[in-house]
CSV table of C-alpha atoms in Angstrom, one decimal:
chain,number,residue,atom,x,y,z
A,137,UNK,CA,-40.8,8.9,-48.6
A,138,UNK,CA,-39.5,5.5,-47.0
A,139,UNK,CA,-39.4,6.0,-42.9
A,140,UNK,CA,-35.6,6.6,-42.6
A,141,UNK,CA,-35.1,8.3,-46.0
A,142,UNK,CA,-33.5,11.8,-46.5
A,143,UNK,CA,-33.5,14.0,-48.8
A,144,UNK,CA,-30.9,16.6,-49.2
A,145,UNK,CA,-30.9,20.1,-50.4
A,146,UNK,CA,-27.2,20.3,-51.7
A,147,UNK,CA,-26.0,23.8,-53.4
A,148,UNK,CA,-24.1,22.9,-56.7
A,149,UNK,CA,-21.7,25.9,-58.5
A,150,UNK,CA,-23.0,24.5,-62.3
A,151,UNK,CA,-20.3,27.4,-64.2
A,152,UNK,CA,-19.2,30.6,-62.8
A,153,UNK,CA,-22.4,32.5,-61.3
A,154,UNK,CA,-24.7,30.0,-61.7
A,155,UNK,CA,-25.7,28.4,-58.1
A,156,UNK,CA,-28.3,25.3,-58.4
A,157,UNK,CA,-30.1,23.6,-55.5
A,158,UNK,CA,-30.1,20.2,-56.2
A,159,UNK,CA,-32.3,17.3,-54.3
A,160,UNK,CA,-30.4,14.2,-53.6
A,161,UNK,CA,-31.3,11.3,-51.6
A,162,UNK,CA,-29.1,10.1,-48.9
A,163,UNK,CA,-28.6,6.5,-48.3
A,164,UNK,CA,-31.2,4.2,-46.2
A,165,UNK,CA,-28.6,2.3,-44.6
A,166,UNK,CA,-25.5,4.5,-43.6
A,167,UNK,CA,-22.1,2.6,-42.7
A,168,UNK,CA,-20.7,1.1,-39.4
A,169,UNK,CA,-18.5,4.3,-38.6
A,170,UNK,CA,-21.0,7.3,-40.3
A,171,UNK,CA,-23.0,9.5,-39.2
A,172,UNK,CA,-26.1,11.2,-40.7
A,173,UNK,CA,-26.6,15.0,-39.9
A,174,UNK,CA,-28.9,17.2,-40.7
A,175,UNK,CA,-27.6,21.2,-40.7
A,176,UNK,CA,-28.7,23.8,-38.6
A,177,UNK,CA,-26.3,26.7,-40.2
A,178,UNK,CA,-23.0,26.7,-42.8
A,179,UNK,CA,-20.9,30.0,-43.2
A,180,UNK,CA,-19.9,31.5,-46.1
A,181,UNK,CA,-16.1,31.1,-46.8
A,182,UNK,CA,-16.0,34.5,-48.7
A,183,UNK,CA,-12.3,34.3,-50.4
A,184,UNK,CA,-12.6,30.8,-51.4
A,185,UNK,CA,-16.4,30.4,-52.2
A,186,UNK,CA,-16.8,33.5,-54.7
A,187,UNK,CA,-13.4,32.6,-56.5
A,188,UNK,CA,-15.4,30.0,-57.5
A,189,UNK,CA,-18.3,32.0,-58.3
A,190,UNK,CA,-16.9,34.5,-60.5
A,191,UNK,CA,-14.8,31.7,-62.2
A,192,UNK,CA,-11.6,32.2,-60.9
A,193,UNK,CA,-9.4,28.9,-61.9
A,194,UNK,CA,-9.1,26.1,-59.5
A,195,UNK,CA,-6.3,25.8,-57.4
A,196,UNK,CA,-5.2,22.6,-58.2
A,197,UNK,CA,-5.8,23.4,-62.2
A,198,UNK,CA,-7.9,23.7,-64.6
A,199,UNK,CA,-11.6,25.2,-63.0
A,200,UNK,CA,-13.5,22.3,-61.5
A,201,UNK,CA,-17.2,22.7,-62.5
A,202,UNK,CA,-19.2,21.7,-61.6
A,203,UNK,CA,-18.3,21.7,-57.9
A,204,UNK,CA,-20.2,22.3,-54.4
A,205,UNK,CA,-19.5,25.2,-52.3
A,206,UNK,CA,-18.4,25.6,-48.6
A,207,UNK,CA,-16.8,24.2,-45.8
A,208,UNK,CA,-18.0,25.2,-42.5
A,209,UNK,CA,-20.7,23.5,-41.5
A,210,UNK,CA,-22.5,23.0,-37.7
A,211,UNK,CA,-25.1,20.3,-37.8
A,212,UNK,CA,-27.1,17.9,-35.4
A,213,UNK,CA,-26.8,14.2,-35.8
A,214,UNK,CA,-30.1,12.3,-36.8
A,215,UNK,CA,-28.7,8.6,-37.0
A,216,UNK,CA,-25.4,6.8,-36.5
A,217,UNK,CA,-23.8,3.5,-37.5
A,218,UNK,CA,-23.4,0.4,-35.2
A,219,UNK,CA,-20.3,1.1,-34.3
A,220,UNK,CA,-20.5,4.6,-33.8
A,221,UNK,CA,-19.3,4.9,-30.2
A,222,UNK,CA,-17.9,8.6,-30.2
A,223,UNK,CA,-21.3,10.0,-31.2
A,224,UNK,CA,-25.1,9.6,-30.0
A,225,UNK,CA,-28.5,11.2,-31.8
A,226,UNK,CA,-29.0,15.0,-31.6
A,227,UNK,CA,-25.2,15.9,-30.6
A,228,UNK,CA,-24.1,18.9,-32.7
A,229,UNK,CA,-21.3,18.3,-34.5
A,230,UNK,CA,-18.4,21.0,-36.3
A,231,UNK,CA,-17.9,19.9,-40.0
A,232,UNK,CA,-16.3,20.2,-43.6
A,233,UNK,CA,-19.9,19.3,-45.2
A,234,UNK,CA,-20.3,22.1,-47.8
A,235,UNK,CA,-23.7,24.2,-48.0
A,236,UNK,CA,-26.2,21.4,-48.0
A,237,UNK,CA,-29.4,20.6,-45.3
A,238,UNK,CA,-28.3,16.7,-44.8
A,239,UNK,CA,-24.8,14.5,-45.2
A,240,UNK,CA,-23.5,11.9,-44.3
A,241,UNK,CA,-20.0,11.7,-43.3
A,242,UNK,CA,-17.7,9.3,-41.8
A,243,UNK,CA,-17.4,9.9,-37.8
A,244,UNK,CA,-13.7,10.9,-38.1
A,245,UNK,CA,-14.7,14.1,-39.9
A,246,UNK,CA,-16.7,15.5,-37.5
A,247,UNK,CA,-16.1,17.4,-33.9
A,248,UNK,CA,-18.9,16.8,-31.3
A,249,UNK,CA,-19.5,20.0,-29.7
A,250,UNK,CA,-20.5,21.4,-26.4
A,251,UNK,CA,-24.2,20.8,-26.3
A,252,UNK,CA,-25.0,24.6,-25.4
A,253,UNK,CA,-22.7,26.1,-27.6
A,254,UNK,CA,-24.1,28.6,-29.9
A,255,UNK,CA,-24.0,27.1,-33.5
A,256,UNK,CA,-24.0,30.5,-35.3
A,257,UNK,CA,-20.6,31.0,-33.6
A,258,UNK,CA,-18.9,28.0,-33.9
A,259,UNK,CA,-19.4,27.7,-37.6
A,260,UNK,CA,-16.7,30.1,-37.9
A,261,UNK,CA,-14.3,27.9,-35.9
A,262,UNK,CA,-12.2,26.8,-39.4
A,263,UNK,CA,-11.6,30.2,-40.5
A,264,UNK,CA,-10.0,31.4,-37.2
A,265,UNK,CA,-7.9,27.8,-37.6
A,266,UNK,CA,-6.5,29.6,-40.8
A,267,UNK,CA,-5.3,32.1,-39.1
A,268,UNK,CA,-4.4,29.8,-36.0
A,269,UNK,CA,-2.0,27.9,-38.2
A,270,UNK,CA,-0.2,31.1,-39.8
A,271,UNK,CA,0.8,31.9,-35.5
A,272,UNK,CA,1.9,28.2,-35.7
A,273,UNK,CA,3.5,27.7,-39.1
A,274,UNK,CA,5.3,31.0,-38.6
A,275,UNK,CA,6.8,30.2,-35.3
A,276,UNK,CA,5.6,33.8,-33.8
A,277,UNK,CA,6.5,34.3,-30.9
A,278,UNK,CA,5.3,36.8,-27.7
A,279,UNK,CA,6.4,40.0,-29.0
A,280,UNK,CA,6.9,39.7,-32.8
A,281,UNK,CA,6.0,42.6,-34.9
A,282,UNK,CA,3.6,40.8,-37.4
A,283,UNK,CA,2.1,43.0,-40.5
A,284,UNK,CA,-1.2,41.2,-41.9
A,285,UNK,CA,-1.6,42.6,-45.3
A,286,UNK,CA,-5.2,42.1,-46.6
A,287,UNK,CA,-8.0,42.3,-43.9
A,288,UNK,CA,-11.0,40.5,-45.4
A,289,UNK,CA,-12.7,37.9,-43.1
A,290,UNK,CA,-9.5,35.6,-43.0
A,291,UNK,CA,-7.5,38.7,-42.7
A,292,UNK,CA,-9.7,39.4,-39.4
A,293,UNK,CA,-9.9,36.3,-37.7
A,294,UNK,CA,-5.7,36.2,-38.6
A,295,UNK,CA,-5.5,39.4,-36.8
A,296,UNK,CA,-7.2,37.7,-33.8
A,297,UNK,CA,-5.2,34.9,-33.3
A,298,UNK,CA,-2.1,36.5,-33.7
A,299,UNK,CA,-2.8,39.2,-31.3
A,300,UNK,CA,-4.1,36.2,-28.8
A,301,UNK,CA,-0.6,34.9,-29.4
A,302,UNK,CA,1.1,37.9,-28.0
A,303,UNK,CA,2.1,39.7,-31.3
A,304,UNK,CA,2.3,43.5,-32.0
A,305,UNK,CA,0.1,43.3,-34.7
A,306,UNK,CA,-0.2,45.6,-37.6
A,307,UNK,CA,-3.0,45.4,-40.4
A,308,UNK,CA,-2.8,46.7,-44.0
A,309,UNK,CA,-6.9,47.7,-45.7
A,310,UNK,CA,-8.7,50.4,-47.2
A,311,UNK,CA,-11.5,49.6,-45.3
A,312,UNK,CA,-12.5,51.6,-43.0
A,313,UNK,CA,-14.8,49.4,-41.1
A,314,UNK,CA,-12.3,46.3,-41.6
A,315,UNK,CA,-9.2,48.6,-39.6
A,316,UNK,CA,-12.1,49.5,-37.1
A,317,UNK,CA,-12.4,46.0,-36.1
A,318,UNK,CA,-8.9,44.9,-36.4
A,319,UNK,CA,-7.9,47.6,-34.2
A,320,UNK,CA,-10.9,46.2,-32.0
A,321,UNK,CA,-9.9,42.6,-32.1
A,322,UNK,CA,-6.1,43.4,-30.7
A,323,UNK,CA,-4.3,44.7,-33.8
A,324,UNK,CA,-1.9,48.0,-32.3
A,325,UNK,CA,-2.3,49.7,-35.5
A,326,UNK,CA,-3.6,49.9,-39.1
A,327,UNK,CA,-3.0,51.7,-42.6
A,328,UNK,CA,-3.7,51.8,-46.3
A,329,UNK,CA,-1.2,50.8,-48.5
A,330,UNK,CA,-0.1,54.8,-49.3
A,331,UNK,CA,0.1,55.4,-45.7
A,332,UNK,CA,2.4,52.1,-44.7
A,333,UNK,CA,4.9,53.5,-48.0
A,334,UNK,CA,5.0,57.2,-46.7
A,335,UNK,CA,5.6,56.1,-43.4
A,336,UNK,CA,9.0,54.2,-45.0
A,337,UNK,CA,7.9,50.5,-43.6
A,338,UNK,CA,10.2,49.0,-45.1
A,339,UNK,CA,12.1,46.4,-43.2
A,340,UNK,CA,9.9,46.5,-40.2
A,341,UNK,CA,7.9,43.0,-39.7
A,342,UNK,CA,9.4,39.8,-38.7
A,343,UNK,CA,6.7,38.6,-40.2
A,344,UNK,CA,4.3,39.0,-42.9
A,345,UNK,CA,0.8,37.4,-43.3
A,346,UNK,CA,-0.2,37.2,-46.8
A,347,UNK,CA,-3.9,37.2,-47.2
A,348,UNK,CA,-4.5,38.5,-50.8
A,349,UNK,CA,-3.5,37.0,-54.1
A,350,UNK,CA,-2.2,40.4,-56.5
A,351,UNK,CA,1.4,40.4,-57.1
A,352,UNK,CA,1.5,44.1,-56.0
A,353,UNK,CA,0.7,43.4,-52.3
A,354,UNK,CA,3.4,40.1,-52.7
A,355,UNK,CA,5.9,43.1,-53.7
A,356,UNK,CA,4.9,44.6,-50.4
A,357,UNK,CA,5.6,41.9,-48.6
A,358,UNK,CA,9.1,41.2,-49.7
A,359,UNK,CA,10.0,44.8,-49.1
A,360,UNK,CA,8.4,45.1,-45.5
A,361,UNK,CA,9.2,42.1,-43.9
A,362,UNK,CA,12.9,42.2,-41.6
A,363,UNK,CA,16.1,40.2,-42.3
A,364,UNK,CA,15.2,36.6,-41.9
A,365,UNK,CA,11.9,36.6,-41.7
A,366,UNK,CA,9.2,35.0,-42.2
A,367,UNK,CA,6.1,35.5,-45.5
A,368,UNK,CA,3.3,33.4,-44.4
A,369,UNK,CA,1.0,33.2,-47.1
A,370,UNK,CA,-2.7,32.5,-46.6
A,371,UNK,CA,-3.6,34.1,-49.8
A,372,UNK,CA,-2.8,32.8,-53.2
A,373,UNK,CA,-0.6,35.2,-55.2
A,374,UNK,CA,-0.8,35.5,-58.9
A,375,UNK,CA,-3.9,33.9,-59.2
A,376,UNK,CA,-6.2,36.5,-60.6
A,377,UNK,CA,-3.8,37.9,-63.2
A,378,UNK,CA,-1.5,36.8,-65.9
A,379,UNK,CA,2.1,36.7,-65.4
A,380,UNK,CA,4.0,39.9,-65.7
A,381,UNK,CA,7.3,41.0,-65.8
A,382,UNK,CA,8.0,40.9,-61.9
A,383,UNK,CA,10.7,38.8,-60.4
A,384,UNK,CA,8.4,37.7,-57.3
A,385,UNK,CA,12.0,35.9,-56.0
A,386,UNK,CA,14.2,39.1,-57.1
A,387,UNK,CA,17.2,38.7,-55.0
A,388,UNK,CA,17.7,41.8,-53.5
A,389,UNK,CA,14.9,40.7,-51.3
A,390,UNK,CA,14.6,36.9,-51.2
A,391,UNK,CA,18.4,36.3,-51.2
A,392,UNK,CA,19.6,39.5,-49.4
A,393,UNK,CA,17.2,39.0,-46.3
A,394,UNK,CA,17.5,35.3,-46.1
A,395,UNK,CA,14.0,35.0,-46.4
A,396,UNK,CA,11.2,32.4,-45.6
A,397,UNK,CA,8.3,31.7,-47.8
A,398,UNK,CA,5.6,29.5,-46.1
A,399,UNK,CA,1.9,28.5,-47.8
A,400,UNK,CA,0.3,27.7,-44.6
A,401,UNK,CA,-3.2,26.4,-46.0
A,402,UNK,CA,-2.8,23.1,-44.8
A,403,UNK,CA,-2.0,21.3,-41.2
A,404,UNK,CA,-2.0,17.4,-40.5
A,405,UNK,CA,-5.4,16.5,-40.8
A,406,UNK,CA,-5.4,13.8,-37.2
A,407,UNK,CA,-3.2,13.1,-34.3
A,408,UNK,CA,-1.1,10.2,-34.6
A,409,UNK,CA,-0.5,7.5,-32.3
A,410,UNK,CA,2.6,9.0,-31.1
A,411,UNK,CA,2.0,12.5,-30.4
A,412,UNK,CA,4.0,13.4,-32.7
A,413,UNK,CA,1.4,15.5,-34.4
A,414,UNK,CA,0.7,17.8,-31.7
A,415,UNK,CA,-1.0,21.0,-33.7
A,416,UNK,CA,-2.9,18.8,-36.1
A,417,UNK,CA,-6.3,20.2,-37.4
A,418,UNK,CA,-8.8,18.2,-35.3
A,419,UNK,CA,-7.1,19.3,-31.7
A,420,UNK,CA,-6.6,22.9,-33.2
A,421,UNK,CA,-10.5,23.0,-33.8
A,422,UNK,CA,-11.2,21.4,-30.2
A,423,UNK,CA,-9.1,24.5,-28.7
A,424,UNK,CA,-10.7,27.2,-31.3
A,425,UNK,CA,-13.8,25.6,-30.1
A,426,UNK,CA,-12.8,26.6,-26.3
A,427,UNK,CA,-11.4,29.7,-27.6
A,428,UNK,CA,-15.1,30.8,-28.8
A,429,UNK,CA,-17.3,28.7,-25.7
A,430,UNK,CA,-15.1,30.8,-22.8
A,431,UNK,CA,-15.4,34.0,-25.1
A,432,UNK,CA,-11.9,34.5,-25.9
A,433,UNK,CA,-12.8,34.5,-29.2
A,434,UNK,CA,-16.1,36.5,-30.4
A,435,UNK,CA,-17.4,35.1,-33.7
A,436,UNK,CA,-20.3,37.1,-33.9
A,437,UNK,CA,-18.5,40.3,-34.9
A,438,UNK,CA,-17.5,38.4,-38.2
A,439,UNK,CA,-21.3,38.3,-38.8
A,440,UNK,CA,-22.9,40.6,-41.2
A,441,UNK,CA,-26.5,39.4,-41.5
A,442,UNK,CA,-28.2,35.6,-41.0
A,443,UNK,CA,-30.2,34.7,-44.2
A,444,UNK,CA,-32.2,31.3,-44.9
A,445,UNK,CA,-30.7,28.7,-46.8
A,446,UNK,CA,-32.4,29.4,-50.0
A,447,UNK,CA,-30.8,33.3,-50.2
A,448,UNK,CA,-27.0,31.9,-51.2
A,449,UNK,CA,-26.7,34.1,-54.5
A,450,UNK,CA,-27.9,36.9,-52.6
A,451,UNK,CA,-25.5,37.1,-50.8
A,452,UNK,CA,-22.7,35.8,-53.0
A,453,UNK,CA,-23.8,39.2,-54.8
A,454,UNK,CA,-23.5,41.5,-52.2
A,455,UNK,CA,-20.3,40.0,-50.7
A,456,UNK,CA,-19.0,40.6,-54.1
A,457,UNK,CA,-20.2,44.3,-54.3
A,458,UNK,CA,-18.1,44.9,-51.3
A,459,UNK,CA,-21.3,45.8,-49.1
A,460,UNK,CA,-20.6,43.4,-46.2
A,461,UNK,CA,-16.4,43.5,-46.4
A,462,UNK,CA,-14.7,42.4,-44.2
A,463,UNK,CA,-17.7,40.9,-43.0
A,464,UNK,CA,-19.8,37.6,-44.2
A,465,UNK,CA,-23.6,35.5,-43.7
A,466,UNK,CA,-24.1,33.1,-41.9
A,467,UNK,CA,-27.2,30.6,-43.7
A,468,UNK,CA,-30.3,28.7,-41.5
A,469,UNK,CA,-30.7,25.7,-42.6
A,470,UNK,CA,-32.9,24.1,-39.7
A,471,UNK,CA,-35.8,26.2,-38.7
C-alpha cells in the first residue's frame, strides 16, 4: 500500500438480511475543505438500521438496495485539507459516516469534540437530538403532560429530553425493563397499552410523541392526546402494513380537537448568517454534546453490550429477537 493510502472496511446492506463488508480505497489526495477519519466506534440506530435489514421499504420509495447502514459515528482525524482551519490531526470528531473504519467527509459534516470526552458516549449524541427536536418542534413547554407512546431506544432518549425540558412525562411499553429505565431517566409514570385504556386516558396529553409506525398505536394517539394538541411523530406510521380500512384523519378526532400533526425527523441542517436558524442540527449536537460531557445526560445506560466491528449481524439478530430492547451495541472499530 502507497504511504498515505487507506483502505476502508465499509458495511454494505446487499438485500434484506444480507450484510457485506466491502474494502474500498479512499482517495490519496483528499480536498481543500475534507477531512480523512478513521473510526473508533459507530452505534447502531436500531429502528432505522434493521428496517432496512428485514426489508422494510424505503422511506422515500421503493427499497434502496443496495445501501450502507448507520449514522452515528465518533472518529479521529488522520489527515486534513490545506484549507482545513477548524480541524487539526487526531481531534475526535461527532459524524453522519455510516458503519465503516475510514471516510472522508467534507469538514462541514463533522463536530470536533472535547478531546477527553468518552467516544462510546458521545456516539449516541444524534439519537438524543431526535428526541431533542420533538421538545422543540412541539413547542413543550415547563409543565406539559407529554405521553411517549413506544419506548424503544429513541423512545428512551425522547423520554430524557423531554423530562430535561420540564415535562410530566408519561411512557406507553410492554417492556418491563424499557418502563424501568424511563421511569429512571425522569418519566413520572409508565403503562402497557391495556393499562393506559382501563385507566380511561383519553384526552389527557397535550402532547403525543409518536415513536412506532402500526396504525393501532396512531389510533391511540388521536384519542389520548387533549384539545389542540399537539402529535409529534418520530415514528413512521403505516409503514409495516398495508392500508386498511381506518380513517387515520377521522374527524371526530382530527377536526373536533383542532389538532396538530408534526413529522419532526428533520431540523435545518447549519446556522445561517443571520441567526435566524437558532435550533439548527449542528448547535443542537454542540449542546447534546455538553448535555453528555457535564453528565446531564447518561448515554451509557442506552448501552447493551460493546462488540468488534466485524459482529454487526450478530447483533442485528439479537436486536431483532428483542433480547437487548429498549437497549442497543455500540461497535469498536479502532483497537
Amino acid at each position: 500500500m502507497q504511504e498515505g493510502s487507506v483502505k476502508a472496511s465499509v458495511y454494505h446492506l446487499i438485500e434484506p438480511y444480507k450484510l457485506k463488508i466491502k474494502e474500498e480505497s479512499l482517495a490519496l489526495d483528499i480536498g481543500r475543505n475534507e477531512i480523512k477519519c478513521e473510526t473508533i466506534v459507530s452505534a447502531i440506530s436500531p429502528g432505522t438500521e434493521l428496517a432496512a435489514y428485514i426489508g422494510m421499504p424505503n422511506l422515500r420509495g421503493g427499497y434502496g438496495y443496495p445501501r450502507v447502514q448507520g449514522y452515528c459515528n465518533v472518529a479521529e482525524v488522520i489527515e486534513v485539507g490545506l484549507s482545513v482551519k477548524d480541524f487539526k490531526k487526531n481531534d475526535l470528531v461527532l459524524t453522519a459516516a455510516s458503519h465503516r473504519s475510514h471516510f472522508i467527509i467534507d469538514e462541514t459534516k463533522a463536530l470536533k469534540l472535547p478531546g477527553d470526552c468518552k467516544p462510546e458516549e458521545i456516539v449516541f449524541a444524534y439519537l438524543y437530538h431526535l428526541g431533542y427536536n420533538a421538545v422543540l418542534r412541539s413547542e413543550m413547554r415547563l409543565g406539559n403532560s407529554v405521553l411517549v407512546l413506544g419506548l424503544g431506544l429513541l423512545g428512551i432518549t425522547t423520554v430524557a429530553m423531554a423530562s430535561i425540558g420540564g415535562a410530566q412525562v408519561t411512557g406507553l411499553t410492554e417492556h418491563a425493563r424499557a418502563a424501568k429505565l424511563a421511569v429512571e431517566l425522569g418519566a413520572k409514570s409508565t403503562f402497557t397499552r391495556q393499562e393506559i385504556l382501563d385507566k380511561n386516558q383519553q384526552n389527557s396529553f397535550d402532547i403525543v410523541i409518536l415513536t412506532t409506525n402500526t396504525w393501532s398505536d396512531w389510533d391511540l394517539a388521536m384519542k389520548y392526546v387533549a384539545m389542540r394538541g399537539t402529535i409529534a411523530t418520530l415514528g413512521f406510521p403505516g409503514r409495516s402494513e398495508a392500508p386498511g380500512k381506518y380513517n387515520p384523519l377521522d374527524s371526530q378526532y382530527f377536526y373536533a380537537k383542532q389538532l396538530r400533526i408534526e413529522s419532526i425527523g428533520y431540523s435545518p441542517e447549519f446556522p445561517d448568517s443571520r441567526g435566524f436558524l437558532r435550533f439548527n442540527e449542528k448547535d443542537n449536537l454542540k449542546f447534546i454534546v455538553g448535555l453528555i460531557t457535564s453528565n446531564t445526560l447518561n448515554p451509557k445506560v442506552l448501552i447493551a453490550k460493546e462488540i468488534q466491528s466485524e459482529n454487526l449481524e450478530v447483533a442485528y439478530r439479537e436486536l431483532l429477537d428483542k433480547k437487548l430492547s429498549p437497549l442497543t451495541c455500540i461497535l469498536r472499530w479502532k483497537k
